[in-house]
Coordinates of C-alpha atoms in Angstrom, one line a residue:
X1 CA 148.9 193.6 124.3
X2 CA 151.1 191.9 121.1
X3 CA 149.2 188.4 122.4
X4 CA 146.2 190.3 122.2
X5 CA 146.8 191.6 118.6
X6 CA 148.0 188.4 117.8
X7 CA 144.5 186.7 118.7
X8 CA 142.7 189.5 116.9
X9 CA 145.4 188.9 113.4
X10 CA 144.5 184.9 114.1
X11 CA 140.5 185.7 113.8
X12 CA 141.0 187.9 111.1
X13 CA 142.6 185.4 108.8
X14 CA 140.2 182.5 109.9
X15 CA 137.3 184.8 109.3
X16 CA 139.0 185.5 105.9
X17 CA 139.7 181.9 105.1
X18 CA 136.2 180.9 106.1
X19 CA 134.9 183.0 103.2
X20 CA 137.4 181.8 100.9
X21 CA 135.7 178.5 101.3
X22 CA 132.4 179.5 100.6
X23 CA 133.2 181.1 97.3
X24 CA 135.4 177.8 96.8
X25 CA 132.3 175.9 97.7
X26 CA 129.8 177.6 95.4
X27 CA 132.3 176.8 92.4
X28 CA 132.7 173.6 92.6
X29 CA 130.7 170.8 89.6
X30 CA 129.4 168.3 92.4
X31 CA 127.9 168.7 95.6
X32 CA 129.9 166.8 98.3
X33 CA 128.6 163.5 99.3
X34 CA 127.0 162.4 102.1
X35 CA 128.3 159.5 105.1
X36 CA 125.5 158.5 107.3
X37 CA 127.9 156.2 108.1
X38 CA 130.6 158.5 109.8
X39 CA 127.4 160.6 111.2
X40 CA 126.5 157.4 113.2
X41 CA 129.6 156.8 114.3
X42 CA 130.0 160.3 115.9
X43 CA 126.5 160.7 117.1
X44 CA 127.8 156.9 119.0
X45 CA 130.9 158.8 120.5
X46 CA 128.9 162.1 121.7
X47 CA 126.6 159.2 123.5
X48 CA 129.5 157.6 124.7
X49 CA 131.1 160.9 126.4
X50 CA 128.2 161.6 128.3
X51 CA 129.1 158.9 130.2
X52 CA 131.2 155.9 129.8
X53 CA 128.9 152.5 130.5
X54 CA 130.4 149.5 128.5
X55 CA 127.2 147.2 127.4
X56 CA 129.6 143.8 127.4
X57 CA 129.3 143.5 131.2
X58 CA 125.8 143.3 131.2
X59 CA 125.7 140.7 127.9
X60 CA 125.7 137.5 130.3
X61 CA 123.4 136.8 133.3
X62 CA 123.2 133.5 135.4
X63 CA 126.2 132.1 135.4
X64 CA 128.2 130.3 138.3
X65 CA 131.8 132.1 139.6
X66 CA 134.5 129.9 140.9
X67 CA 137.1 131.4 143.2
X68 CA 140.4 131.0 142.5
X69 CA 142.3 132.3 145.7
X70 CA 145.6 131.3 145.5
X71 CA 148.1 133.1 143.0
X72 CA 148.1 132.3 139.4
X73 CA 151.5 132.2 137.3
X74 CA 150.9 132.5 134.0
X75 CA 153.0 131.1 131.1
X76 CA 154.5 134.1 130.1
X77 CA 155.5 134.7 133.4
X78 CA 153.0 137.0 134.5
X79 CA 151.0 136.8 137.4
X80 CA 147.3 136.6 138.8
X81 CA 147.2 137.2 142.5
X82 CA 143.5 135.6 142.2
X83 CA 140.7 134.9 139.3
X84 CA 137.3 134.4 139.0
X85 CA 136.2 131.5 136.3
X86 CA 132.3 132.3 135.0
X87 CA 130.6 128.7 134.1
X88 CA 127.4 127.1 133.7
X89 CA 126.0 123.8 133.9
X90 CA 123.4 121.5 132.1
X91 CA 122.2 118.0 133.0
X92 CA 123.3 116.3 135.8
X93 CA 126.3 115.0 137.8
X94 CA 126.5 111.0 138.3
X95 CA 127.4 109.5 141.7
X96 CA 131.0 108.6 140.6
X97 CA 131.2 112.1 138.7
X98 CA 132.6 110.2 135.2
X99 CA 129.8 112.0 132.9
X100 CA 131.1 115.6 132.8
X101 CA 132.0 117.1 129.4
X102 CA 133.6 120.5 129.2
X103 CA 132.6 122.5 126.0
X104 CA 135.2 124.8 125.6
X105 CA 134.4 128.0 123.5
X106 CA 135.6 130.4 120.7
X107 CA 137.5 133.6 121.1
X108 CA 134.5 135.8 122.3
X109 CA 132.2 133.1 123.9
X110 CA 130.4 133.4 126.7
X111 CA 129.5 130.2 129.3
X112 CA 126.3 130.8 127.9
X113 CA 126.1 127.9 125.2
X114 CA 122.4 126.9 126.3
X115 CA 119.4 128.6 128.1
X116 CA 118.4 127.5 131.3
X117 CA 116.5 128.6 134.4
X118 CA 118.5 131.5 135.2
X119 CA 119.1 132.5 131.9
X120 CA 116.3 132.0 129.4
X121 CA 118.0 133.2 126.8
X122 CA 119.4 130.8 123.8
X123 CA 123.1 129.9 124.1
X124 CA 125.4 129.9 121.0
X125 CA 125.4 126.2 121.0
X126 CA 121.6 125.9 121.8
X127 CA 120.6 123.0 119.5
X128 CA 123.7 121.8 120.1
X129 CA 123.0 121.0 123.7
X130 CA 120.6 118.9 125.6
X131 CA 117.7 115.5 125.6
X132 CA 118.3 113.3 123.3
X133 CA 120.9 116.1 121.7
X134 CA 124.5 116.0 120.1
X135 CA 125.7 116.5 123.7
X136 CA 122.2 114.7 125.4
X137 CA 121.9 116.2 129.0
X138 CA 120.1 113.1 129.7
X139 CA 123.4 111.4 129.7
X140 CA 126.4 113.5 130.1
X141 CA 126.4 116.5 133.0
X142 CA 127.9 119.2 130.5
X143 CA 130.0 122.7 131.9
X144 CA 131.0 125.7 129.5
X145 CA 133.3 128.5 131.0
X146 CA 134.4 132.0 129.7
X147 CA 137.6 131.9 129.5
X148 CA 140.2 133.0 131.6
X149 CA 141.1 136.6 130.1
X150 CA 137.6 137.1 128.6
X151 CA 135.1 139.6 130.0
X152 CA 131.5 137.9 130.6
X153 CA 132.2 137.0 134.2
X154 CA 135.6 135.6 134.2
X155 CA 138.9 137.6 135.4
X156 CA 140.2 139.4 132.2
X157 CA 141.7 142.8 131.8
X158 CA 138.5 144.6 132.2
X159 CA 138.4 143.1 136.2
X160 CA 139.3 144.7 139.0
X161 CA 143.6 144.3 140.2
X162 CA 143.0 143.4 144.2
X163 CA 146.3 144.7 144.6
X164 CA 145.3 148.0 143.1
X165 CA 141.6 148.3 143.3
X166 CA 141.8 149.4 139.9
X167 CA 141.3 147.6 136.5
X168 CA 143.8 145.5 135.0
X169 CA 143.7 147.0 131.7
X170 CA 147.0 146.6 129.5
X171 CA 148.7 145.7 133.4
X172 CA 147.0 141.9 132.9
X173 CA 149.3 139.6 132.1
X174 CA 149.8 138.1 128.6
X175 CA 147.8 134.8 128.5
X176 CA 148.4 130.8 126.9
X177 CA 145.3 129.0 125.6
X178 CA 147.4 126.5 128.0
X179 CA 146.7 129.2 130.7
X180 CA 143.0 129.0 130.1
X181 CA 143.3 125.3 130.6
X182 CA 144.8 124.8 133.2
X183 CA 142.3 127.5 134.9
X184 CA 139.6 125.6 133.7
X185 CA 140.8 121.9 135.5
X186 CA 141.1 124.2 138.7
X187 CA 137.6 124.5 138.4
X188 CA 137.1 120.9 137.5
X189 CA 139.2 120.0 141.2
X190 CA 136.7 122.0 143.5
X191 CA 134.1 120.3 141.7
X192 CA 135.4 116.8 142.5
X193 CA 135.7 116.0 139.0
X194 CA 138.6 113.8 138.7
X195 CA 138.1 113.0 134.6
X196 CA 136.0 114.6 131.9
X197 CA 133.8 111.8 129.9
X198 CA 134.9 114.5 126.9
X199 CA 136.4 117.9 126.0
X200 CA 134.8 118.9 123.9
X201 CA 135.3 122.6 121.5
X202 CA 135.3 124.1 117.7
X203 CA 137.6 127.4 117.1
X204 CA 139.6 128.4 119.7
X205 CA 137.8 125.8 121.7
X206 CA 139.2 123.2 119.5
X207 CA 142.8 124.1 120.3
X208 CA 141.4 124.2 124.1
X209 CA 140.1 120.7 123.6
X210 CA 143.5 119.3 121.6
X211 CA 145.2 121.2 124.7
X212 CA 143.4 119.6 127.3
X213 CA 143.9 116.2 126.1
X214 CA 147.8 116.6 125.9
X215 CA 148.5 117.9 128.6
X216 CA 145.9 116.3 131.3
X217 CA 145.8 112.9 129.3
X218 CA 144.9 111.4 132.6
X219 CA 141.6 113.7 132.8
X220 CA 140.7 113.7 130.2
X221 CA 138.3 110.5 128.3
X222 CA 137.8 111.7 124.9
X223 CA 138.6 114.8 122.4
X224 CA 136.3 116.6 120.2
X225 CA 138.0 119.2 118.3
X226 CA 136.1 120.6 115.8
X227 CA 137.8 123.7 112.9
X228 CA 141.0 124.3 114.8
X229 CA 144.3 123.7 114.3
X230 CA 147.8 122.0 116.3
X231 CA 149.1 125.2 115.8
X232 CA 148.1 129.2 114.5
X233 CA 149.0 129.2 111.0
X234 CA 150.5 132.9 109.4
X235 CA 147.8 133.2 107.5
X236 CA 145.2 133.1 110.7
X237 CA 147.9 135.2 112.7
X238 CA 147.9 138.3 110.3
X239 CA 144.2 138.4 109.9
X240 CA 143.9 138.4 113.4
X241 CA 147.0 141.0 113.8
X242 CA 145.1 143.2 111.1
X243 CA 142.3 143.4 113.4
X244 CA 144.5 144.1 116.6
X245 CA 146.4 147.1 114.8
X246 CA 142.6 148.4 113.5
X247 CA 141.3 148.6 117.1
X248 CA 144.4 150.4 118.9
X249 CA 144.5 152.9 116.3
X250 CA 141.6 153.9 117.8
X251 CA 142.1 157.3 119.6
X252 CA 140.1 156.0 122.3
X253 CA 142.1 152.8 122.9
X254 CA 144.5 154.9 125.3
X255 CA 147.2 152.1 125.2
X256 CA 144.1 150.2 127.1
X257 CA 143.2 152.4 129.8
X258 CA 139.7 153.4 128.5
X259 CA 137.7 151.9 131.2
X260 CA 137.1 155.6 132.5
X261 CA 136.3 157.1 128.9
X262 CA 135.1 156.7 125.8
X263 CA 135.7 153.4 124.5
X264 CA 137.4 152.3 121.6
X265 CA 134.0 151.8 119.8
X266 CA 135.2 152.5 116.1
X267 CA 138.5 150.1 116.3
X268 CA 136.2 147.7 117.3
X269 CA 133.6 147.8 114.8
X270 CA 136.6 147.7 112.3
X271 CA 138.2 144.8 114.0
X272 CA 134.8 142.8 113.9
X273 CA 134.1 143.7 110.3
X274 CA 137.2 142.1 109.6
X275 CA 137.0 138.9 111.8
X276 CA 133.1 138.0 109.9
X277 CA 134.8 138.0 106.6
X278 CA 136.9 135.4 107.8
X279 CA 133.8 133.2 109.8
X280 CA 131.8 133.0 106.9
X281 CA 132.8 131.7 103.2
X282 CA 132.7 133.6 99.5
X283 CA 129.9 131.2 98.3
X284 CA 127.5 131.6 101.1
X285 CA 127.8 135.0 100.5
X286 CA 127.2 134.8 96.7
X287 CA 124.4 133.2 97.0
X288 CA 122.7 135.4 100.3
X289 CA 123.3 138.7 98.8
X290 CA 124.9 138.3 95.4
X291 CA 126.0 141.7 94.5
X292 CA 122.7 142.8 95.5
X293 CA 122.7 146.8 96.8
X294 CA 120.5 148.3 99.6
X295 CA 118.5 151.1 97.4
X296 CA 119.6 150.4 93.5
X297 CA 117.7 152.8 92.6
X298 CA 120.2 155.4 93.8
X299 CA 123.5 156.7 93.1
X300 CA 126.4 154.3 94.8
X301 CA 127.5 155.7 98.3
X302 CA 130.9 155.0 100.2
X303 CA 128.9 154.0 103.1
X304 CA 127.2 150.9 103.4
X305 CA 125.5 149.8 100.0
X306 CA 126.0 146.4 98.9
X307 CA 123.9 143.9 100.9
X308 CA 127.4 142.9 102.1
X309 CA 128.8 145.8 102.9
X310 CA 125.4 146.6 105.2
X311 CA 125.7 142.8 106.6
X312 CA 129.1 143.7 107.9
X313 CA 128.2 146.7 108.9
X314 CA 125.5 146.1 111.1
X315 CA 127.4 142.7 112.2
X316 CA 130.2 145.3 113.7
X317 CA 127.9 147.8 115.2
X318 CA 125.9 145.2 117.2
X319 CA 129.2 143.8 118.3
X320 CA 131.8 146.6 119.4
X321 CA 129.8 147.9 122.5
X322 CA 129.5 143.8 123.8
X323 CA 132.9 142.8 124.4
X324 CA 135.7 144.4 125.8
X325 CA 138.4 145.4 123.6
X326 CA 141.4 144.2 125.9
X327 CA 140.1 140.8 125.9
X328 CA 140.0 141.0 122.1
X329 CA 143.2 141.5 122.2
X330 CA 144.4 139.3 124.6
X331 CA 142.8 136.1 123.6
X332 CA 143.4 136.7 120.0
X333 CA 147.1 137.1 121.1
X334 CA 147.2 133.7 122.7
X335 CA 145.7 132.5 119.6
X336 CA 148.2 133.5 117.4
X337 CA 150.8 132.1 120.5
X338 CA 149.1 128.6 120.3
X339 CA 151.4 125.3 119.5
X340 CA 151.2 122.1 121.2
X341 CA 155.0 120.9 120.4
X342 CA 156.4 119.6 122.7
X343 CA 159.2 122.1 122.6
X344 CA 157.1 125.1 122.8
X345 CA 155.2 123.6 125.6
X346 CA 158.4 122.7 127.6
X347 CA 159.2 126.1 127.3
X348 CA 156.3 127.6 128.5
X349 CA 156.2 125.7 131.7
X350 CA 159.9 126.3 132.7
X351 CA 159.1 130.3 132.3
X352 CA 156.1 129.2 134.5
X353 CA 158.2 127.8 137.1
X354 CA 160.8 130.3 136.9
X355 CA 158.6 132.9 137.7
X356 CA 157.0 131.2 140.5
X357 CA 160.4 130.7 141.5
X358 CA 161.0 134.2 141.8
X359 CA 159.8 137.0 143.6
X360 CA 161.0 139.6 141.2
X361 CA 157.7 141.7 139.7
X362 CA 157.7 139.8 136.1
X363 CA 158.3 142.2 133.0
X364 CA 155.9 143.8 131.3
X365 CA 154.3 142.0 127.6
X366 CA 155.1 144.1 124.5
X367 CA 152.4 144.1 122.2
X368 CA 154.1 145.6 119.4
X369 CA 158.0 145.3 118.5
X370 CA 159.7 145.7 114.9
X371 CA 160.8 142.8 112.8
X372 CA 164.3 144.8 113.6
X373 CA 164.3 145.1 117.4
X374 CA 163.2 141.5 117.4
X375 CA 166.1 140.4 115.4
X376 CA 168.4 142.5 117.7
X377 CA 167.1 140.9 120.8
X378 CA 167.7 137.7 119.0
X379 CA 164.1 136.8 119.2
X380 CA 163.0 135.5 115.3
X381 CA 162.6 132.7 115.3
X382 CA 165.1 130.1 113.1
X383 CA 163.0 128.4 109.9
X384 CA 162.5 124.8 110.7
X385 CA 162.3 121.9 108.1
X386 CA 158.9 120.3 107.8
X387 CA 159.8 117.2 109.0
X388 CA 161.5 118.8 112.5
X389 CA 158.4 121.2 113.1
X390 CA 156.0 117.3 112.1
X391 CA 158.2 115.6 115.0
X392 CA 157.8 118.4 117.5
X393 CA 154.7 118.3 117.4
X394 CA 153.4 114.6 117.1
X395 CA 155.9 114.7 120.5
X396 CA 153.9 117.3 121.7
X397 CA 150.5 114.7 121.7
X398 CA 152.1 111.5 122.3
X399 CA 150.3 111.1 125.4
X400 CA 146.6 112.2 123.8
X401 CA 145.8 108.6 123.3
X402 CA 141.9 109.0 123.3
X403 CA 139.5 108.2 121.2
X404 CA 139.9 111.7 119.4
X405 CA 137.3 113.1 116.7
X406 CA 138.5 115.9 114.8
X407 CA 136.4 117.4 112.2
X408 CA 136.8 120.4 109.1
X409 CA 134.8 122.1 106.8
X410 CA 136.3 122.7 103.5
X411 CA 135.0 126.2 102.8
X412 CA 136.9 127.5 106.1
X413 CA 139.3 130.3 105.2
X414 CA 140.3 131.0 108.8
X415 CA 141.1 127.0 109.7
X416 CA 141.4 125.7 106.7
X417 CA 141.1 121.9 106.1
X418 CA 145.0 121.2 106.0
X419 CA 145.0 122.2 109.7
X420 CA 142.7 119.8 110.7
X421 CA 144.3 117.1 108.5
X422 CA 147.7 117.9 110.5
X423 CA 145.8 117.7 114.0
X424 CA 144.5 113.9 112.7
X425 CA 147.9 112.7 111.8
X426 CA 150.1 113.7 114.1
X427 CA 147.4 112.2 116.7
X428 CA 148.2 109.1 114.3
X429 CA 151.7 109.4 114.5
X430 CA 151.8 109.6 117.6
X431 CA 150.6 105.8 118.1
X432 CA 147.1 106.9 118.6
X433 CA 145.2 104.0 116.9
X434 CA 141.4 105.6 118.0
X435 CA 141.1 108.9 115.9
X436 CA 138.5 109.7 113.7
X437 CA 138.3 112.3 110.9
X438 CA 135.5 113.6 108.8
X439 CA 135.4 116.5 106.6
X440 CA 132.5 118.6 105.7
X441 CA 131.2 120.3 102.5
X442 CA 129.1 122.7 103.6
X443 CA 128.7 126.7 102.7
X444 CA 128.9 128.4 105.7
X445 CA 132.9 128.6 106.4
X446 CA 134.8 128.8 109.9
X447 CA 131.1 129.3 111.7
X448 CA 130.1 125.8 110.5
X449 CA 129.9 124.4 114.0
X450 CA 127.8 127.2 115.1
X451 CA 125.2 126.3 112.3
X452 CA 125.5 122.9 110.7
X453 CA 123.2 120.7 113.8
X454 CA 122.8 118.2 111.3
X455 CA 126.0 117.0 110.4
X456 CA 128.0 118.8 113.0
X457 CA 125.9 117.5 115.7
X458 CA 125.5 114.2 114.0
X459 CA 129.0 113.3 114.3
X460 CA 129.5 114.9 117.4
X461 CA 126.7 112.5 119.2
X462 CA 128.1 109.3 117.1
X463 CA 131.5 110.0 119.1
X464 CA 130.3 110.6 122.5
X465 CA 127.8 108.1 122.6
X466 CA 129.6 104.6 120.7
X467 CA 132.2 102.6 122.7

């Protein structure tokens, strides 16, 4: 009975503050305003609990799966007890197999760079790719994969644990752009591809391409590397952090174990609106929408209203239901994690060997620790002189002794210039008499080499095709 009475108190005051509110309501001098933008997002979440169906696994059709059987000992010591690499081909392979080039792709790229037969669709390197092209399928036989860790074919966190029968989710282990690389020359074995003519990548590709050449010099005839860097800058790593920390805020994130519920659609859609202001440039923009709004002709809103504002906006919508949130967060990890000194590189392959060494299960990642607990595990890093962290890494390339083309665009915020400038001279340093460098002036930022065919391709075709 006092429970009861309690219940009955309870409704009495709600009922009473309910009508408090009104009379509060009728007062006030403005009416509230209005977010279509918050309606949409809910109206998405109701959708999404009716039934939890994520879109990215249906994004990429046609592709090839290689079969990894054997374990796969990661980097960071984790381990893969098998993997699946997602790739597709264009042109065709020669009879002594010298005129393969792998195109190695950005953080959420697909192997779908061009169409083909079982994939009509257009790739994101589609003028990029093919006759008489920067990389002419007439000539060269040319493979793209999704990256190990990524989620549009290829084992990533969002793949099934054979050990488990469950997915991965935050379980997968923590991944190397070296791990992707060396995944992708397993594929390279069982097709009896002994050396690539090129590698070839822009991005995150880029630091695949510089990756490749360093550490497979043998395999590995020429480098493309186009907007990337020898090593993640802080200014790259904290935009990227800011967009991890805005997606696992997300209620729905679940510490990554959403595959079974709703997912993590509004961190996403934040974590994408910031990663395009970083792809494209301040000029561009000034001159595509200006400060230009949707409907001048009425009051501002806090949703969407500047032309940019709704570019963003319906850049993140489209994009948070087609790739999986884990792999975001993975492969923009190993992104930050990328440095091809020689030190760094040493240490990554004794963890490797010291966890295939052992049959202990390998600890978990952390994905978040304070400045403070990293200082008490002894884990910050000491501050290096310039000159110490210039040797480490032209010792990190020294064997990369191929005719090597690197290539930045000077409105890139993300990469900017310097970092290509450091990838061409420490190639030089490093007694590498064959490298090339050419920077563009063009208006479109980090997503240059996804736009610029003219100049991009240009120099990309000059490259490949001159002894």
């Amino acid at each position: 009975m006092p429970r009861l009475a309690g219940l009955r108190m309870l409704a009495t005051v709600g009922r009473a503050q309910m009508a408090s509110r009104r009379l509060l309501s009728s007062a006030k001098s403005n009416p509230p305003m209005s977010f279509p933008c918050i309606d949409r997002l809910e109206s998405r979440q109701r959708d999404l609990m009716a039934g939890p169906e994520p879109t990215y696994e249906k994004v990429v059709t046609g592709y090839s799966l290689y079969k990894h059987k054997q374990p796969f000992v990661c980097d960071h010591g984790g381990v893969l007890p098998q993997f699946d690499i997602a790739y597709e081909t264009w042109g065709t392979l020669n009879s002594d197999r010298s005129n393969a080039i792998m195109v190695h792709t950005g953080l959420s790229g697909s192997s779908h760079a061009h169409s083909h037969d079982k994939n009509l669709k257009p790739g994101w390197w589609e003028k990029f790719i093919g006759p008489g092209r920067a990389l002419d399928t007439d000539k060269f036989f040319v493979i793209c994969t999704n990256v190990l860790g990524g989620c549009y074919g290829s084992t990533g966190p969002g793949s099934v644990d054979p050990r488990t029968g469950e997915r991965y989710a935050t379980t997968f282990p923590l991944l190397t752009v070296n791990d992707m690389v060396r995944a992708q020359f397993h594929l390279l074995d069982s097709m009896g591809i002994s050396r690539l003519y090129a590698s070839v990548g822009a991005s995150m590709g880029g630091m695949q391409s510089l990756c490749a050449a360093a550490l497979f010099p043998e395999r590995v005839g020429r480098l493309v590397s186009i907007s990337a860097c020898a090593r993640s800058h802080p200014y790259s790593i904290a935009l990227r952090f800011a967009q991890r920390q805005a997606l696992m805020a997300d209620p729905n994130f679940n510490r990554g174990f959403y595959y079974d519920g709703v997912q993590p659609h509004v961190g996403m859609k934040l974590a994408r609106a910031v990663a395009t202001v970083t792809y494209r440039s301040g000029p561009e923009w000034e001159l595509r929408f200006g400060r230009r709004r949707r409907a001048p002709e009425q009051p501002p809103a806090l949703c969407p209203d500047f032309l940019i504002e709704t570019y963003l906006d319906h850049q993140s919508e489209r994009f948070c239901l087609q790739y999986d949130a884990n792999s975001l967060l993975y492969v923009s990890k190993a992104m930050d994690m990328f440095d091809i000194s020689q030190s760094v590189t040493q240490r990554l392959q004794a963890q490797r060997e010291q966890a295939a060494a052992s049959t202990e299960t390998p600890p978990a990642g952390t994905v978040c620790m304070h400045v403070n607990e990293q200082e008490a595990a002894g884990e910050v890093s000491r501050a290096e002189t310039s000159d110490e962290i210039m040797e480490d890494l032209v010792a990190g390339v020294k064997n990369a002794q191929q005719p090597a083309l690197i290539l930045g665009v000077q409105s890139d915020i993300l990469f900017p210039v310097k970092q290509q400038k450091e990838i061409a001279d420490i190639l030089r340093r490093a007694g590498n008499s064959k490298v090339t460098y050419y920077e563009l002036d063009a208006l479109y930022g980090h997503d240059t080499f996804l736009i610029d065919v003219v100049n991009v391709g240009a120099a990309i075709k000059g490259h490949l095709e001159n002894a």
